[in-house]
Coordinates of C-alpha atoms in Angstrom, one line a residue:
M1 CA 0.0 -0.2 0.4
M2 CA 0.9 3.4 -0.3
N3 CA 2.6 5.7 1.7
H4 CA 0.5 9.3 1.6
H5 CA 2.6 10.7 4.1
N6 CA 5.6 11.4 2.0
L7 CA 3.3 12.9 -0.2
T8 CA 1.1 14.6 1.8
T9 CA 3.9 16.2 4.7
P10 CA 4.5 19.8 3.3
A11 CA 7.1 21.1 2.5
G12 CA 9.9 21.8 5.7
S13 CA 11.1 25.6 6.3
G14 CA 14.3 24.7 4.8
G15 CA 12.9 24.4 1.4
E16 CA 13.1 20.5 1.0
W17 CA 10.3 18.7 -0.4
I18 CA 9.2 15.6 1.6
G19 CA 8.9 12.7 -1.1
G20 CA 9.9 14.9 -3.6
E21 CA 10.4 18.4 -6.0
P22 CA 8.3 19.4 -8.2
R23 CA 9.9 19.6 -12.0
V24 CA 6.7 19.1 -13.9
L25 CA 3.5 21.8 -12.4
V26 CA -0.1 20.2 -14.0
F27 CA -2.8 22.8 -13.9
D28 CA -6.5 22.5 -13.6
V29 CA -8.1 25.0 -15.8
N30 CA -11.5 25.7 -15.3
E31 CA -12.0 28.0 -12.2
T32 CA -8.4 27.6 -11.4
L33 CA -6.4 29.9 -14.2
I34 CA -10.2 30.4 -15.8
D35 CA -13.2 32.4 -14.5
F36 CA -16.0 30.6 -14.5
E37 CA -18.6 33.5 -12.9
S38 CA -17.9 35.1 -15.8
M39 CA -20.9 33.6 -17.1
N40 CA -22.8 34.6 -14.1
P41 CA -25.1 37.1 -15.8
I42 CA -26.0 34.4 -18.3
F43 CA -27.3 32.3 -15.2
E44 CA -28.8 35.8 -13.9
R45 CA -30.6 36.2 -17.2
I46 CA -32.6 32.4 -17.2
F47 CA -32.7 31.5 -13.8
G48 CA -32.8 34.8 -11.4
D49 CA -30.1 33.9 -9.2
K50 CA -26.5 34.1 -10.8
R51 CA -26.1 32.1 -7.2
V52 CA -27.4 28.7 -9.4
L53 CA -24.5 29.1 -11.4
R54 CA -22.6 27.3 -8.4
E55 CA -25.8 24.9 -8.0
W56 CA -25.2 23.6 -11.5
L57 CA -20.7 23.3 -11.1
G58 CA -21.0 21.4 -8.8
H59 CA -23.5 18.8 -10.1
L60 CA -21.5 18.4 -13.0
I61 CA -18.3 17.7 -10.4
M62 CA -21.0 15.2 -8.7
Y63 CA -22.0 13.6 -12.1
S64 CA -19.2 13.4 -13.6
M65 CA -17.3 11.5 -11.1
T66 CA -20.4 9.5 -10.6
I67 CA -20.4 8.4 -14.1
T68 CA -16.4 7.5 -13.7
L69 CA -16.9 5.0 -10.3
S70 CA -19.8 4.0 -12.2
G71 CA -18.3 2.3 -15.4
L72 CA -19.6 4.7 -17.2
Y73 CA -18.6 7.9 -19.9
E74 CA -20.1 10.3 -21.9
G75 CA -18.8 14.1 -22.6
Y76 CA -18.2 17.6 -20.2
F77 CA -20.4 19.6 -22.7
T78 CA -23.0 16.8 -23.3
L79 CA -23.3 15.6 -19.7
G80 CA -23.5 20.3 -18.8
Q81 CA -26.3 20.3 -21.4
G82 CA -28.0 18.1 -19.6
L83 CA -27.5 19.0 -16.3
L84 CA -28.7 22.0 -16.7
K85 CA -32.3 20.9 -18.1
M86 CA -32.3 19.1 -15.3
V87 CA -31.5 22.4 -12.8
G88 CA -33.9 24.2 -14.9
E89 CA -36.6 20.9 -14.1
I90 CA -35.4 21.3 -10.0
H91 CA -36.0 25.4 -10.7
G92 CA -40.0 25.0 -12.5
V93 CA -37.3 27.0 -15.3
H94 CA -37.6 25.9 -19.2
V95 CA -34.6 26.2 -20.7
T96 CA -34.4 26.8 -23.9
D97 CA -31.9 24.8 -26.9
G98 CA -31.0 28.5 -27.2
D99 CA -29.8 28.6 -23.3
V100 CA -27.7 25.4 -23.8
K101 CA -26.0 27.0 -27.0
E102 CA -25.1 30.6 -25.4
I103 CA -24.0 28.6 -21.8
G104 CA -21.6 26.3 -24.2
Q105 CA -20.6 28.8 -25.8
A106 CA -19.6 31.0 -22.9
M107 CA -17.1 27.8 -21.6
L108 CA -14.7 28.0 -24.4
T109 CA -14.8 31.4 -24.3
M110 CA -14.2 32.6 -20.1
P111 CA -11.3 34.9 -19.7
A112 CA -7.7 34.7 -16.8
H113 CA -8.6 35.1 -13.8
P114 CA -6.5 38.8 -14.3
D115 CA -3.0 37.5 -11.9
V116 CA -2.6 34.3 -14.2
E117 CA -0.3 35.5 -16.6
Q118 CA 1.8 37.1 -14.0
G119 CA 1.8 34.4 -11.7
L120 CA 2.3 31.6 -15.3
T121 CA 5.5 34.2 -16.6
R122 CA 7.0 33.6 -13.0
L123 CA 6.9 29.5 -12.8
K124 CA 8.2 30.1 -16.7
D125 CA 10.8 31.9 -16.3
A126 CA 12.0 29.8 -12.9
G127 CA 12.1 26.8 -14.7
F128 CA 9.1 24.5 -13.9
R129 CA 7.5 22.9 -17.2
L130 CA 3.7 23.1 -17.7
V131 CA 1.6 21.7 -18.6
T132 CA -2.6 21.7 -18.2
L133 CA -5.2 18.7 -17.7
T134 CA -8.4 19.3 -17.6
N135 CA -12.2 17.4 -17.3
S136 CA -13.4 19.8 -20.8
P137 CA -12.7 18.3 -23.9
A138 CA -10.7 19.3 -26.9
N139 CA -12.5 21.8 -29.5
P140 CA -12.2 20.3 -32.8
G141 CA -14.1 22.9 -34.1
G142 CA -12.0 25.6 -32.9
P143 CA -9.8 27.0 -30.1
S144 CA -9.3 25.9 -26.6
P145 CA -10.9 27.1 -23.6
L146 CA -6.5 27.9 -22.8
E147 CA -6.0 29.0 -26.9
H148 CA -8.9 31.4 -26.3
A149 CA -8.2 32.5 -22.6
G150 CA -4.5 33.7 -24.3
L151 CA -2.8 31.0 -21.9
A152 CA -1.7 28.6 -23.9
P153 CA 1.8 29.9 -25.1
F154 CA 2.7 29.1 -21.8
F155 CA 2.2 24.6 -21.6
E156 CA 4.0 22.4 -23.8
R157 CA 0.9 20.2 -23.5
Q158 CA -2.6 19.8 -23.1
F159 CA -3.8 17.2 -21.1
T160 CA -8.0 16.3 -21.0
I161 CA -9.6 13.4 -19.4
E162 CA -10.9 12.1 -23.2
T163 CA -7.3 10.3 -23.3
V164 CA -8.4 7.6 -20.8
R165 CA -12.0 8.2 -20.2
A166 CA -12.1 9.0 -17.0
Y167 CA -12.8 12.1 -14.9
K168 CA -11.3 13.4 -12.6
P169 CA -10.2 12.5 -9.4
A170 CA -9.3 9.0 -11.1
P171 CA -6.5 7.2 -10.5
Q172 CA -4.8 7.1 -14.4
V173 CA -6.2 10.2 -15.5
Y174 CA -3.1 11.5 -13.3
H175 CA -0.9 8.5 -14.5
L176 CA -1.3 9.2 -17.9
V177 CA 0.0 12.9 -18.1
A178 CA 2.7 11.3 -15.6
Q179 CA 3.3 8.2 -18.8
E180 CA 2.9 10.6 -21.8
L181 CA 5.3 12.9 -19.9
A182 CA 8.2 9.7 -18.8
V183 CA 8.5 11.2 -15.0
P184 CA 7.5 10.3 -12.0
P185 CA 4.0 11.2 -10.0
S186 CA 6.6 12.2 -7.1
T187 CA 8.2 15.6 -9.5
C188 CA 4.7 16.8 -10.7
C189 CA 2.6 18.6 -8.7
M190 CA -1.0 19.4 -9.4
I191 CA -2.3 22.7 -8.8
A192 CA -5.9 23.2 -8.1
C193 CA -8.1 25.9 -6.5
H194 CA -10.2 22.6 -5.8
V195 CA -9.3 19.8 -2.1
W196 CA -10.8 16.7 -4.9
D197 CA -8.6 17.5 -7.0
T198 CA -5.2 18.0 -5.4
V199 CA -6.6 14.7 -3.0
G200 CA -6.6 12.9 -6.0
A201 CA -3.3 14.2 -7.1
Q202 CA -2.2 13.8 -4.3
S203 CA -3.0 9.7 -4.2
A204 CA -1.8 9.2 -7.0
G205 CA 1.5 10.5 -6.4
Y206 CA 1.7 13.6 -6.6
T207 CA 2.5 16.7 -4.7
A208 CA -0.1 19.4 -4.3
G209 CA -0.6 23.8 -4.8
L210 CA -4.1 25.3 -3.0
I211 CA -5.6 28.2 -5.0
T212 CA -7.9 29.4 -2.6
R213 CA -10.1 31.5 -4.9
P214 CA -13.2 32.5 -3.8
G215 CA -16.2 29.2 -2.6
N216 CA -12.8 26.9 -1.5
A217 CA -11.1 25.8 1.4
P218 CA -8.8 23.8 2.7
L219 CA -9.9 20.7 3.5
P220 CA -10.0 20.4 7.6
V221 CA -9.9 16.6 7.2
D222 CA -5.9 15.1 9.3
S223 CA -6.8 11.2 8.0
L224 CA -6.6 13.0 4.7
P225 CA -4.3 14.3 2.1
R226 CA -3.2 18.4 2.3
P227 CA -1.9 20.3 -0.3
N228 CA 1.9 20.7 -0.2
L229 CA 1.1 24.7 -0.8
I230 CA -1.6 27.2 -0.1
A231 CA -2.2 30.9 -1.4
P232 CA -5.1 33.1 -2.4
D233 CA -3.5 32.9 -5.2
L234 CA -1.0 32.0 -8.1
P235 CA 1.8 34.5 -8.2
G236 CA 1.4 34.2 -3.9
L237 CA 1.9 30.0 -4.5
A238 CA 4.3 30.7 -7.6
D239 CA 7.1 32.7 -4.5
Q240 CA 6.8 29.7 -2.4
L241 CA 7.4 27.3 -5.4
I242 CA 10.8 28.8 -6.9
R243 CA 11.3 29.5 -3.2
R244 CA 11.6 25.5 -2.3
R245 CA 13.1 25.1 -5.5
R246 CA 17.0 23.3 -5.0
P247 CA 19.8 25.8 -5.9

């Protein structure tokens, strides 16, 4: 059985990582790099309450995990469209095909968080390898959300769960990245704003950094893996990673 302690103990005060120093930074995309709440006005118009965006996103996370645990698979956008109509039924709101199309387009064109470019620049200049790993599919008909947000040049690879047909935090998703890059999982660090993502990555042998975007926080349960580093934004996390890197 894997010893999780070595993978989840925070880096020591002297700057050494316990369990392996990260060389490859694996970034989640939605919410971590790009701003989901840019869609608030659409949900306000359709449902009369922008908070329904968070409700729908929670369902999207829960049901993506559900179908993976059930041995099933459906694409992220198709699942999201079905859940939009389900949430509409819950709230007694008729969600039209036009509404679904508008939200689908918005998911492809969300802007980057304002702090992201600065943080990625620092990490790239410091010599880290940067890749992304997202539940969202590729967009064969046009630019990916990352490309639209102007962030794609920072990353050497964009990985999607479509390759293994299982959603994060399934372990095979994280193993895919390490295997494709031909590096040990212990040299990979998952950067995300969701604890479920950092827990999944750490259980697969990664270290992890948590960005506490609004609506996200550490999970204070001692028996579960905790992020090695925590910061409120990407530049803050970048400073910690660079400071703890061996010469």
